[in-house]
CSV table of C-alpha atoms and ligand atoms in Angstrom, one decimal:
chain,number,residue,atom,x,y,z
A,253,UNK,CA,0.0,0.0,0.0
A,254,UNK,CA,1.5,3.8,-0.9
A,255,UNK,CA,0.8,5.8,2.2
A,256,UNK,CA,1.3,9.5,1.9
A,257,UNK,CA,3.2,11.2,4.7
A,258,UNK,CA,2.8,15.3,5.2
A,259,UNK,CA,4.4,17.5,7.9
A,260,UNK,CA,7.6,15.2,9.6
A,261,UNK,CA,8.6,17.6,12.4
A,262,UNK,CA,9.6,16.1,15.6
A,263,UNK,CA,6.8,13.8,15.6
A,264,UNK,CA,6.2,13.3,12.1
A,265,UNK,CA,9.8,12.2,10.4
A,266,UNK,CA,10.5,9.3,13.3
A,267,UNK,CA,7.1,7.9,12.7
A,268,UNK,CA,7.6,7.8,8.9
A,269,UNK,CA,10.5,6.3,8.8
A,270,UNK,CA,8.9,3.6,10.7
A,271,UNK,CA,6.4,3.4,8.0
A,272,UNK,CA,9.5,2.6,5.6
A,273,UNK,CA,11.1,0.3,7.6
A,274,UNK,CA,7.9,-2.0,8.0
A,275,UNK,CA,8.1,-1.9,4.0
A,276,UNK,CA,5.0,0.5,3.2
A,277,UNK,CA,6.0,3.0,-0.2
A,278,UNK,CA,5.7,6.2,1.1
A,279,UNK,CA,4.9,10.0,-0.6
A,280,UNK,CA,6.0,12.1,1.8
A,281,UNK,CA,5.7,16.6,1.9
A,282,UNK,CA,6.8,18.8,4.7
A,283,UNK,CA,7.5,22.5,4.5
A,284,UNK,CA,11.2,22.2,5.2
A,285,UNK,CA,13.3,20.5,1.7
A,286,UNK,CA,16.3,19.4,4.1
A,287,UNK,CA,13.7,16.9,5.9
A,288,UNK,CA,12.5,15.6,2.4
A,289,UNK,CA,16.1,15.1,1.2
A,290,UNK,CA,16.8,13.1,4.0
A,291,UNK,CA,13.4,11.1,3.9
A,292,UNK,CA,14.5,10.3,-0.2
A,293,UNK,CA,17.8,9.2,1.1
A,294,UNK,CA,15.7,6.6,3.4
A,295,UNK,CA,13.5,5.5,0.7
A,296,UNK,CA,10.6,7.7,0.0
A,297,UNK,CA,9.4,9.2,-2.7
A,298,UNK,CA,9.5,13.3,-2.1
A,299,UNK,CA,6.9,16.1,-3.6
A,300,UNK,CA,6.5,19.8,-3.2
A,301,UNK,CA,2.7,19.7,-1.8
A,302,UNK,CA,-0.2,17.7,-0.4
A,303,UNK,CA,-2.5,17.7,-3.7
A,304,UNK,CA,0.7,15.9,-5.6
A,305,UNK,CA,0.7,13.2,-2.4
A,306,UNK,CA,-2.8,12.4,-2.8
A,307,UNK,CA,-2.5,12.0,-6.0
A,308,UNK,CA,0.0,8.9,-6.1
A,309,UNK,CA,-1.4,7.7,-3.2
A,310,UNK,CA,-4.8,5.9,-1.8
A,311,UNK,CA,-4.1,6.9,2.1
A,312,UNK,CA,-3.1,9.8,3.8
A,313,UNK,CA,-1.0,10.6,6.9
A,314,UNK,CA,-0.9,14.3,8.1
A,315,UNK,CA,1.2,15.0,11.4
A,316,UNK,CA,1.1,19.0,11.8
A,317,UNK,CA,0.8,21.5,14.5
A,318,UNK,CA,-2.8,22.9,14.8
A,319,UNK,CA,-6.4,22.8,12.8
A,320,UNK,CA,-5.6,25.5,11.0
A,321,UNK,CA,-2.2,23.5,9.4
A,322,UNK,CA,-4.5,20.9,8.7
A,323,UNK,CA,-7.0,22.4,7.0
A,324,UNK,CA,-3.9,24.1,5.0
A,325,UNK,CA,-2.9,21.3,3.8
A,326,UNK,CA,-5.9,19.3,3.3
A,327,UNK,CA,-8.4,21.6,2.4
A,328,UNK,CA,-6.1,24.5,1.0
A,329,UNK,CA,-4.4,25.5,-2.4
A,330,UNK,CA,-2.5,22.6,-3.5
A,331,UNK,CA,-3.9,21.1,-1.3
A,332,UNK,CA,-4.7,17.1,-0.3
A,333,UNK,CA,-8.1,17.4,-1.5
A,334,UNK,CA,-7.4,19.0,-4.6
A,335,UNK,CA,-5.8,15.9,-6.0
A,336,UNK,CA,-7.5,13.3,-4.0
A,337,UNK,CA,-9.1,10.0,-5.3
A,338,UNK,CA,-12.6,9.1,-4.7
A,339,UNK,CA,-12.8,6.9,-1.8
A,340,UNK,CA,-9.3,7.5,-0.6
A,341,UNK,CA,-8.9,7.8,3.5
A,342,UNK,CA,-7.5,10.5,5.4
A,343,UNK,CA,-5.6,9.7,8.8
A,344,UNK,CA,-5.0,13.3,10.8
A,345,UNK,CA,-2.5,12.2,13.0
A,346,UNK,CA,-2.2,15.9,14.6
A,347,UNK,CA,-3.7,17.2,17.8
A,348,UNK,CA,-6.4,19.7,17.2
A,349,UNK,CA,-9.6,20.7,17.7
A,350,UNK,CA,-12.2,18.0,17.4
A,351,UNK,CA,-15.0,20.5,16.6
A,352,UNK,CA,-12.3,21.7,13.5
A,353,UNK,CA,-12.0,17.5,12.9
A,354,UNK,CA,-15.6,16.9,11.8
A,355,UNK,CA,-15.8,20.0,9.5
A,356,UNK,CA,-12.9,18.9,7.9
A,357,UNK,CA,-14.6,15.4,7.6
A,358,UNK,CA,-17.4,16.5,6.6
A,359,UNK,CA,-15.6,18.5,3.8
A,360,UNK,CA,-13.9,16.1,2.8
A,361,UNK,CA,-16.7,13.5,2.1
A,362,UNK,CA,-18.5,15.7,-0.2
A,363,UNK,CA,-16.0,14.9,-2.5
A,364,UNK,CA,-16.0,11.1,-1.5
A,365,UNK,CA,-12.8,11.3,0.9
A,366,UNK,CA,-13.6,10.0,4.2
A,367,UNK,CA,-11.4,10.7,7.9
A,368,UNK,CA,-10.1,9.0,10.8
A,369,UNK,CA,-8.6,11.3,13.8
A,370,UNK,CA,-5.8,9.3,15.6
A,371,UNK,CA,-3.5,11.6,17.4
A,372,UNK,CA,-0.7,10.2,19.5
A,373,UNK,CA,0.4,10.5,23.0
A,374,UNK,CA,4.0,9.8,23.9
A,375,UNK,CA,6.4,12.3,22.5
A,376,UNK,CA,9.6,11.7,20.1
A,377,UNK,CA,11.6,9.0,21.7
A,378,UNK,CA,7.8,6.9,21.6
A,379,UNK,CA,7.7,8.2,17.9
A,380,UNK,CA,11.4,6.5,17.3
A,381,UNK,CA,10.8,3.5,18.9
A,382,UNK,CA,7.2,3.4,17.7
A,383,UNK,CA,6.0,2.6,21.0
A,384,UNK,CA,3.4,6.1,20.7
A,385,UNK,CA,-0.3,5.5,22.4
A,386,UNK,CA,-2.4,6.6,19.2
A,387,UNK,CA,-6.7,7.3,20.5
A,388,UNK,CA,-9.6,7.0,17.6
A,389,UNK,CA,-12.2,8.3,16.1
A,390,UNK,CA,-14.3,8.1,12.7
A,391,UNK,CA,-16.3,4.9,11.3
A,392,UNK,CA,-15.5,1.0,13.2
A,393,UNK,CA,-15.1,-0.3,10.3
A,394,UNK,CA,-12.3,2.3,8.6
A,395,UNK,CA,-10.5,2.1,11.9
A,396,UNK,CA,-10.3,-1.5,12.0
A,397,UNK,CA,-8.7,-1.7,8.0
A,398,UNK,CA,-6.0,1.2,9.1
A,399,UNK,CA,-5.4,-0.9,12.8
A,400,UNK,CA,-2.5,-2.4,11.2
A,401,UNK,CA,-0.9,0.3,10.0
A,402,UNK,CA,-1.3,2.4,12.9
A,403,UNK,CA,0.0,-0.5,14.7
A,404,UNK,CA,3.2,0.0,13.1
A,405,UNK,CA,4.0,3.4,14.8
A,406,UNK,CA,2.3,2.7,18.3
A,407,UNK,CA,2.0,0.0,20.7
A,408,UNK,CA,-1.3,1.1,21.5
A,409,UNK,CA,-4.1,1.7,19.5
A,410,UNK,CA,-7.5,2.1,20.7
A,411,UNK,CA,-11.0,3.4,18.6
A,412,UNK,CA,-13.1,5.6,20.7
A,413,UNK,CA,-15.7,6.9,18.7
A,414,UNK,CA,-16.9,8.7,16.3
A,415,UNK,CA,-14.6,11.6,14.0
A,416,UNK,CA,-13.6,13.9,16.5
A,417,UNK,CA,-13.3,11.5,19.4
A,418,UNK,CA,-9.8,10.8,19.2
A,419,UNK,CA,-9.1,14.4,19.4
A,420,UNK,CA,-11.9,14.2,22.9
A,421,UNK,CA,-9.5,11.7,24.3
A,422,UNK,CA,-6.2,13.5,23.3
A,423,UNK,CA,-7.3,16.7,25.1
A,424,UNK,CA,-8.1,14.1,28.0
A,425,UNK,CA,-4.9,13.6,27.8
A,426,UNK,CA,-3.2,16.5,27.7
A,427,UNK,CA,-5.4,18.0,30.8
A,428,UNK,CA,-3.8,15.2,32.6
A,429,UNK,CA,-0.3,15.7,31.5
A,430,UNK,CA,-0.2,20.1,32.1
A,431,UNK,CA,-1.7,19.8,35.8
A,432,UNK,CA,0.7,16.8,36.4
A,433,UNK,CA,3.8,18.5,35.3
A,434,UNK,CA,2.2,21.4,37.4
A,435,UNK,CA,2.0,19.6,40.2
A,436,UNK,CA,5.7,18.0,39.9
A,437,UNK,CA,7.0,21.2,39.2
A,438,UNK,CA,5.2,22.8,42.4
A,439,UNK,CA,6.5,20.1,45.0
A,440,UNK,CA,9.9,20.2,44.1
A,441,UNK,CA,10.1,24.1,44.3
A,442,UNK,CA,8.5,23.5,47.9
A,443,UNK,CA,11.0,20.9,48.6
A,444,UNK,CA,13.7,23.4,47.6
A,445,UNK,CA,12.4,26.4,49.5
A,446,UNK,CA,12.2,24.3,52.7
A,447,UNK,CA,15.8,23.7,52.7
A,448,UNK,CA,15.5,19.9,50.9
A,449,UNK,CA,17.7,18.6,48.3
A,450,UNK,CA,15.1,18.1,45.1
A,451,UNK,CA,16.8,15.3,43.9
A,452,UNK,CA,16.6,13.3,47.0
A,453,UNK,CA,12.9,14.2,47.4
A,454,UNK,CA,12.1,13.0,43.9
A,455,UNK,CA,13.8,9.9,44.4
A,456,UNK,CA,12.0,9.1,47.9
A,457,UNK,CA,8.4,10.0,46.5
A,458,UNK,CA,8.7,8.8,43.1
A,459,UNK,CA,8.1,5.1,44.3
A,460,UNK,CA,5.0,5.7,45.8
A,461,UNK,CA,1.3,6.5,45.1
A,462,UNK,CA,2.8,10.3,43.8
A,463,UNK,CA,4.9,8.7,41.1
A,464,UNK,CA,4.1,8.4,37.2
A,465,UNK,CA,5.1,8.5,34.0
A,466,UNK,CA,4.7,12.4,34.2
A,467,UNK,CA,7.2,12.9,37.2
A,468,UNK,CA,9.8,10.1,36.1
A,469,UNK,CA,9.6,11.6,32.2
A,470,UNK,CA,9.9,15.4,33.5
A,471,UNK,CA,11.5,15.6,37.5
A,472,UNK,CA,15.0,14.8,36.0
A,473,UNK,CA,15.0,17.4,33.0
A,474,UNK,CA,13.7,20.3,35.7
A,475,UNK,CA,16.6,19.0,38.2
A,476,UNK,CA,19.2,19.1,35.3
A,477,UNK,CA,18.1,22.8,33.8
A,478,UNK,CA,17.3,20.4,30.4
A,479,UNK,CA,14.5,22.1,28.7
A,480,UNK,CA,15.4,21.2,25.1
A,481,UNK,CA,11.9,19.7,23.5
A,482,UNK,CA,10.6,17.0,23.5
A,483,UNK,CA,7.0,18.7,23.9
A,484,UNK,CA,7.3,22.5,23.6
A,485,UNK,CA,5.4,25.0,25.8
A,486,UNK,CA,3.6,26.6,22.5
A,487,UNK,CA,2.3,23.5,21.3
A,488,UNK,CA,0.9,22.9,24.8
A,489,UNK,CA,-0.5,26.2,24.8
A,490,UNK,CA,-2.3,25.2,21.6
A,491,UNK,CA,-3.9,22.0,22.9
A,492,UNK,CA,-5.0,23.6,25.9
A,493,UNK,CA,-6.6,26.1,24.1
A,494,UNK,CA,-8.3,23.6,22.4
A,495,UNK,CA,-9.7,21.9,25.7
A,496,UNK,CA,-10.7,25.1,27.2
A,497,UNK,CA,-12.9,26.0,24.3
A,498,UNK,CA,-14.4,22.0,23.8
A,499,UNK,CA,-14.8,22.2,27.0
A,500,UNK,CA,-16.8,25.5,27.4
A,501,UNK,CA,-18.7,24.9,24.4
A,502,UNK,CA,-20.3,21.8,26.2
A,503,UNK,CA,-20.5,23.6,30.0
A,504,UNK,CA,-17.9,21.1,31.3
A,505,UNK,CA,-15.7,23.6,33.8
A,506,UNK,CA,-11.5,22.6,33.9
A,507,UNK,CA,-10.5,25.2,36.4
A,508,UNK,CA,-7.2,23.2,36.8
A,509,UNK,CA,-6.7,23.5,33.2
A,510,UNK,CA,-7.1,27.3,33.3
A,511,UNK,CA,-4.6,27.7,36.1
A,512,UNK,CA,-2.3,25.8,34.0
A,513,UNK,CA,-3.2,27.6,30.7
A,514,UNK,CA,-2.0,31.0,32.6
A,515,UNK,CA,1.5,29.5,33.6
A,516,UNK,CA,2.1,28.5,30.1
A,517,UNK,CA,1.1,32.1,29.0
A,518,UNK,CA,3.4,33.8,31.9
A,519,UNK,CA,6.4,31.7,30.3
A,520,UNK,CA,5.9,32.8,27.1
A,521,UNK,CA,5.6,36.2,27.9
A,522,UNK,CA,9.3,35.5,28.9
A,523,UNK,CA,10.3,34.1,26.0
A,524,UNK,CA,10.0,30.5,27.3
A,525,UNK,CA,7.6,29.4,24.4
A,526,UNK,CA,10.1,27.3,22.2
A,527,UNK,CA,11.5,25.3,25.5
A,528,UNK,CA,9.8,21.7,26.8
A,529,UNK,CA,6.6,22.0,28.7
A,530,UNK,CA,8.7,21.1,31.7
A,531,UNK,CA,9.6,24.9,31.9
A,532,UNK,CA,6.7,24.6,34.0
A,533,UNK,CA,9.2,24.6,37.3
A,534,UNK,CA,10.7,28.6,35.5
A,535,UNK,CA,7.4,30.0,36.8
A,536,UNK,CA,7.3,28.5,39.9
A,537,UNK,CA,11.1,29.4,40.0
A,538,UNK,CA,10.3,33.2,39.2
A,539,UNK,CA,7.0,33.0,42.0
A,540,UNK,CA,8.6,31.4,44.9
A,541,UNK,CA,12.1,33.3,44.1
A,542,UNK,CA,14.1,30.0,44.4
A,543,UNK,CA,16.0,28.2,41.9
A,544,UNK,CA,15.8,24.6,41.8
A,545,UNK,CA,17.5,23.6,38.6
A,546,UNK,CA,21.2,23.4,38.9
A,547,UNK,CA,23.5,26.5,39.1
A,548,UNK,CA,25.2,27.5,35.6
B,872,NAD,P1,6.5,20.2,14.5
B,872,NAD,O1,6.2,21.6,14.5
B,872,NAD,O2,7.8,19.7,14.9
B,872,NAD,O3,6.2,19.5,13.1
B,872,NAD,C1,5.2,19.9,12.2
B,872,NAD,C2,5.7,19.9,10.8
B,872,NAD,O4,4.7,20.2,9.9
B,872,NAD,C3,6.8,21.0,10.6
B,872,NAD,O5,7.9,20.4,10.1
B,872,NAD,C4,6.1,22.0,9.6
B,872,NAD,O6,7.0,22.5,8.7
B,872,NAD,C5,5.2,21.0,8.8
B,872,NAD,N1,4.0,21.7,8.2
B,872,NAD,C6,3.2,22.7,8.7
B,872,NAD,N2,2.2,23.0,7.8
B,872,NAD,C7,2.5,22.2,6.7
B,872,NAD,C8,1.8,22.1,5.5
B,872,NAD,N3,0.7,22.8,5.2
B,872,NAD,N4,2.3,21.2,4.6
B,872,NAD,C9,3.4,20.5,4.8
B,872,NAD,N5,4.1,20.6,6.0
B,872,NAD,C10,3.6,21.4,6.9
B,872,NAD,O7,5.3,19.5,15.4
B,872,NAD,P2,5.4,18.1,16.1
B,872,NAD,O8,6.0,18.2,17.5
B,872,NAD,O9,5.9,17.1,15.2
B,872,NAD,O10,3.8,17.9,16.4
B,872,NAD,C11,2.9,17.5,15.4
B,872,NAD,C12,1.6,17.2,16.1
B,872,NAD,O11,1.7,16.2,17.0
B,872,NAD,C13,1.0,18.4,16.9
B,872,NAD,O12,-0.4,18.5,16.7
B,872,NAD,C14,1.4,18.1,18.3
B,872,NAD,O13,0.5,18.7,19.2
B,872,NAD,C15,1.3,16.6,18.3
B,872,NAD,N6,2.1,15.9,19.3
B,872,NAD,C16,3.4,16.3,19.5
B,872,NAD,C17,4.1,15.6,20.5
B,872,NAD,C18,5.6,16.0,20.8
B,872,NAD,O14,6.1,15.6,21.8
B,872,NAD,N7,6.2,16.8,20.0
B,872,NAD,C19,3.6,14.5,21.2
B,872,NAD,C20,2.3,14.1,20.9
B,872,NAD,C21,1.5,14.8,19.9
């Protein structure tokens, strides 16, 4: 099967080359021509935009920042729909809106396109190893014919719903993940105020029933100073963004997430935007006037 592959950013180039290493012919596009060189040198085929991807091929992939990328490239000039088949699928792989998701579906099948939503949890080193947690939505029976290829990129795929309710649970998931890193970033800058070493604090609680993924993917960056991305702080932005207006739309309050959302937005303010979402613990730093990470 030729897959098409369009926007390989951090997320989107690991988890295309794991396409071509399970053997699928791949069409790839991204904005940037030193990616696409180096995606020919692996073995795909490269084009300048997403109507020449659709095309040559019968599926595909799009892995890009927000809704309004998406509906760029999809809907757009040049765009995927322009030189799309009848009956050819469309797998959004990014994170956006889900109310944006079913108007793009719904665009899409006037012109005899249909959609599946299935962004991914887990964050580059998942999308190298192809271990990412990939969440559903659109027709059963679409989802269970694309399974395998999905399968190739994650170790866990599950169908939710309906198109749009992959992008329900990935805004699930991304409440979760802000007011955890919140949380781990909070307690250590206690810890430190009240005259604790960090470190050994992390390591005494991380055991117990205040350990996770969260705390053992993000405690160590915070006590090193490392806050290359990974995740950055304007994508995270972006998705909570997204959850506070699906959210509010259906009168379902997240005052946690709003809290968080207001961090994120003090740290850009300071320039802060482009760093990992762990720069959570600079604003706690800044508050609290204590520095946790290690001196430079
Ligand atoms: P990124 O900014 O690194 O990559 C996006 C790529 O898309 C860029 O290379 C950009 O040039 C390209 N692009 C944008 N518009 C395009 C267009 N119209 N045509 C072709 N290419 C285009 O972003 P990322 O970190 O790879 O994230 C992609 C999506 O995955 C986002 O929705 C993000 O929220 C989500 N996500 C990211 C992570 C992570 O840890 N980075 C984890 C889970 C989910």
């Amino acid at each position: 099967m030729k897959i098409g592959f369009i926007g390989l950013g951090i997320m989107g180039k690991p988890m295309a080359k794991n396409l071509l290493k399970a053997g699928y012919e791949l069409v790839v596009t991204t904005h940037k021509q030193a990616t696409i060189d180096e995606m020919v040198a692996a073995g795909a085929k490269g084009v300048a935009n997403g109507k020449e991807v659709a095309s040559q091929c019968e599926v595909v992939i799009t892995m890009l920042p927000n809704s309004l990328n998406v509906k760029d490239a999809v809907l757009g000039p040049n765009g995927v729909l322009e030189g799309a088949k009848p009956g050819s699928v469309l797998i959004d792989m990014s994170s956006i809106d889900p109310v944006e998701t079913r108007k793009i579906g719904a665009a899409i099948a006037e012109k005899g396109m249909e959609m599946i939503d299935a962004p991914v949890s887990g964050g580059e080193p998942k999308a190298i190893d192809g271990t990412l947690s990939v969440m559903c939505g659109g027709k059963k029976e679409l989802f269970d014919e694309f399974e395998p290829l999905l399968k190739q990129m994650a170790s866990s795929v599950v169908y939710v719903g309906p198109l749009g309710a992959g992008n329900v649970a990935k805004l699930a998931n991304q409440i979760v993940v802000a007011c955890n890193i919140a949380a781990v970033a909070e307690a250590l800058t206690f810890a430190k105020k009240a005259g604790t070493d960090p470190e050994l604090v992390y390591k005494a609680i991380r055991g117990g029933l205040a350990g996770s993924t969260v705390m053992d993917a993000k405690a160590p960056m915070m006590l090193s100073g490392n806050f290359k991305p990974g995740f950055r702080i304007e994508l995270h932005i972006k998705d909570l963004t997204n959850a506070l207006n699906a959210a509010h739309s259906i009168s379902s309050p997240v005052p946690l997430t709003g809290q968080v959302m207001e961090m994120m937005q003090f740290l850009k303010a300071y320039g802060h935007q482009k760093e990992d979402h762990s720069s959570l613990l600079k604003f706690y730093e800044k508050v609290a006037d204590v520095s946790v990470e290690p001196e430079k």
